[in-house]
XYZ file of C-alpha atoms in Angstrom:
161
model
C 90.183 33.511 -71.615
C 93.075 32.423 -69.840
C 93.277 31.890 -66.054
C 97.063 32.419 -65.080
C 98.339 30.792 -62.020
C 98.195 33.657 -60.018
C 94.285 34.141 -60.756
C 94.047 30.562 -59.968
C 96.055 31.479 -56.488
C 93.763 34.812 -55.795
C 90.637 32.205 -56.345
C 91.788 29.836 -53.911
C 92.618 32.900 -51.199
C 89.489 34.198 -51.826
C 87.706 30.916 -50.885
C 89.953 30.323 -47.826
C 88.906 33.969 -46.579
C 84.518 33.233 -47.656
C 85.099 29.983 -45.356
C 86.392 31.694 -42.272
C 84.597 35.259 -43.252
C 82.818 35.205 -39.884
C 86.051 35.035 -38.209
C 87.517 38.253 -38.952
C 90.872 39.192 -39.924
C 92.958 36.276 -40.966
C 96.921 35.871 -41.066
C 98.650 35.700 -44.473
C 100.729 32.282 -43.121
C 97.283 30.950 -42.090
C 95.900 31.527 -45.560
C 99.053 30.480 -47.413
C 98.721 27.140 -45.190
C 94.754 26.508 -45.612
C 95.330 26.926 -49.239
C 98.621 25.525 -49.485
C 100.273 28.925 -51.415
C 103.419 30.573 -51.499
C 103.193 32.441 -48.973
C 105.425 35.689 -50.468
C 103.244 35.346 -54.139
C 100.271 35.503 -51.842
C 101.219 38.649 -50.451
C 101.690 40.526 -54.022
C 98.088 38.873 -54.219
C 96.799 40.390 -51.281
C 97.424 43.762 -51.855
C 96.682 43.558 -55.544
C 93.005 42.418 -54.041
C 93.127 45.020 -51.424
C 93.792 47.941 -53.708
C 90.994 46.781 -55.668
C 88.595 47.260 -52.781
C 87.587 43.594 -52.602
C 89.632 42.666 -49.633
C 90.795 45.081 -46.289
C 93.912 44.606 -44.337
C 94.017 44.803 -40.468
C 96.740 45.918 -38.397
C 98.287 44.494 -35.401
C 98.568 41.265 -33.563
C 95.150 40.288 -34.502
C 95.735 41.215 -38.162
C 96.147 39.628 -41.524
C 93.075 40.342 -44.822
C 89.352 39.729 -44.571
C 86.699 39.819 -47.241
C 85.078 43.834 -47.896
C 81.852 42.546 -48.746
C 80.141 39.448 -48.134
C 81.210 36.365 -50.199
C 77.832 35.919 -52.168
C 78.876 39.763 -53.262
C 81.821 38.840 -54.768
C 81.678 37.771 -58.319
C 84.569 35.447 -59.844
C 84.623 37.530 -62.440
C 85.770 40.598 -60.641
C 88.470 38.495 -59.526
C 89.470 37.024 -63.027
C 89.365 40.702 -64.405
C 91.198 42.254 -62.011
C 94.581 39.640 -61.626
C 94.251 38.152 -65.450
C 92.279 40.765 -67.278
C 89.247 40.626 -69.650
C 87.337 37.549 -70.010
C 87.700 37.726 -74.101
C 89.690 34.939 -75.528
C 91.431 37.701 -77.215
C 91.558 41.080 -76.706
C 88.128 42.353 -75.074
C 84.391 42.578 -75.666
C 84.865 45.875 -77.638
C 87.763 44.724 -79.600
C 85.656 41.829 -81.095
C 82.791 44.000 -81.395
C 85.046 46.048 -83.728
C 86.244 43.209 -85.726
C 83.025 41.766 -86.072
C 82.399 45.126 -87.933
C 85.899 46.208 -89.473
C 86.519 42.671 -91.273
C 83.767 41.314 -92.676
C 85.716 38.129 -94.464
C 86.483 36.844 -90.523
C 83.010 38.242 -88.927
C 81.675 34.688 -88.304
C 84.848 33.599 -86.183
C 84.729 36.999 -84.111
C 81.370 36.034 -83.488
C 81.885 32.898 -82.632
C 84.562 34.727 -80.143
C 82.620 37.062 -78.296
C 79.902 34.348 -77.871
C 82.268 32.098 -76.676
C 83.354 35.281 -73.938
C 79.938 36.343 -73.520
C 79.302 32.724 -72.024
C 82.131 32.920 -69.913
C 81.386 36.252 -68.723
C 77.898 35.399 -67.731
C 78.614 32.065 -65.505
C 81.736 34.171 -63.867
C 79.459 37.139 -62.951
C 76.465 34.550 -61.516
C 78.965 32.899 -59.835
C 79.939 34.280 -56.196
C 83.024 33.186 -53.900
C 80.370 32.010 -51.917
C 78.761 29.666 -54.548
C 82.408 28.049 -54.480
C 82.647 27.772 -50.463
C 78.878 26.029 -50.598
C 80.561 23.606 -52.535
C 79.657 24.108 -56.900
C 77.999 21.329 -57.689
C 75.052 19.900 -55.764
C 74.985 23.214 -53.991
C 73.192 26.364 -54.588
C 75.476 27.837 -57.345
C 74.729 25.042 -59.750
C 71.377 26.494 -60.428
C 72.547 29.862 -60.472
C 75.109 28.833 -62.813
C 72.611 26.501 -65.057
C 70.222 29.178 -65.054
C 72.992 31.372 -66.141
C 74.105 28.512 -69.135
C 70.555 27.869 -70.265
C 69.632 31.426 -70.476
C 72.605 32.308 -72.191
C 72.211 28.782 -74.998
C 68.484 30.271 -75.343
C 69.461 33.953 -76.364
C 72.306 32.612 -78.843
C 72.279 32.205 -82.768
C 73.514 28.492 -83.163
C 75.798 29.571 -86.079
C 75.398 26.142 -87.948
C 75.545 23.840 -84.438
């Protein structure tokens, strides 16, 4: 998994639009400057996130995006997924399912793949925008997130570690 710098950008918007999700609808400039993003890649952004459903637009003179949902709703994964695709470090979940089956001289490295994208996937998807905004560590998303890691280091083979 590879975050571009355009998912790094959408993460960053996102954040800016948890912290000032009470406020309502909030101007692209305004989020560009909080953030401090190009304000025109923003925009492509935007919309990408708004046809996705995870942020709305608002018209007028009080307009600009807000969050859909509430912040703690809002995985990081969805985000990832949607601007840089899957989480895999290559290809996706089922295509290293299939290799682990189809090529049986590489099966322990595919493995060693999808656990390596299956740990990924599961701290991304426990982790909310809103974990972020409360600040990562110290706050309430590191034990959602260590939960997350020990749960995940419990169910794994150790594959010779």
């Amino acid at each position: 998994m590879k975050i571009s710098q355009k998912g790094l950008y959408a993460l960053q918007a996102m954040m800016t639009l948890a912290r000032r999700h009470e406020q309502g609808a909030i101007k692209i400039r305004e989020i560009a400057a909080e953030s401090d993003l190009p304000e025109k890649f923003l925009e492509l952004i935007l919309l990408e996130l708004k046809n996705a459903r995870i942020v709305d637009s608002v018209r007028g003179a009080r307009g600009g995006y807000q969050l859909r949902r509430d912040p703690a709703e809002i995985p990081l994964s969805d985000i990832i997924r949607l601007v840089d695709g899957p989480l895999a470090p290559m290809g996706d979940a089922e295509q290293l399912r299939g290799l682990i089956a189809k090529d049986a001289d590489h099966r322990a490295l595919y493995e060693v793949f999808l656990e390596v994208r299956d740990a990924a996937a599961k701290i991304l998807e426990h982790t909310s925008v809103a974990d972020l905004v409360a600040g990562g560590k110290g706050k309430k998303s590191t034990n959602s997130r260590a939960a997350a890691a020990k749960n995940l280091k419990d169910s794994q083979p150790m594959h010779g570690r």
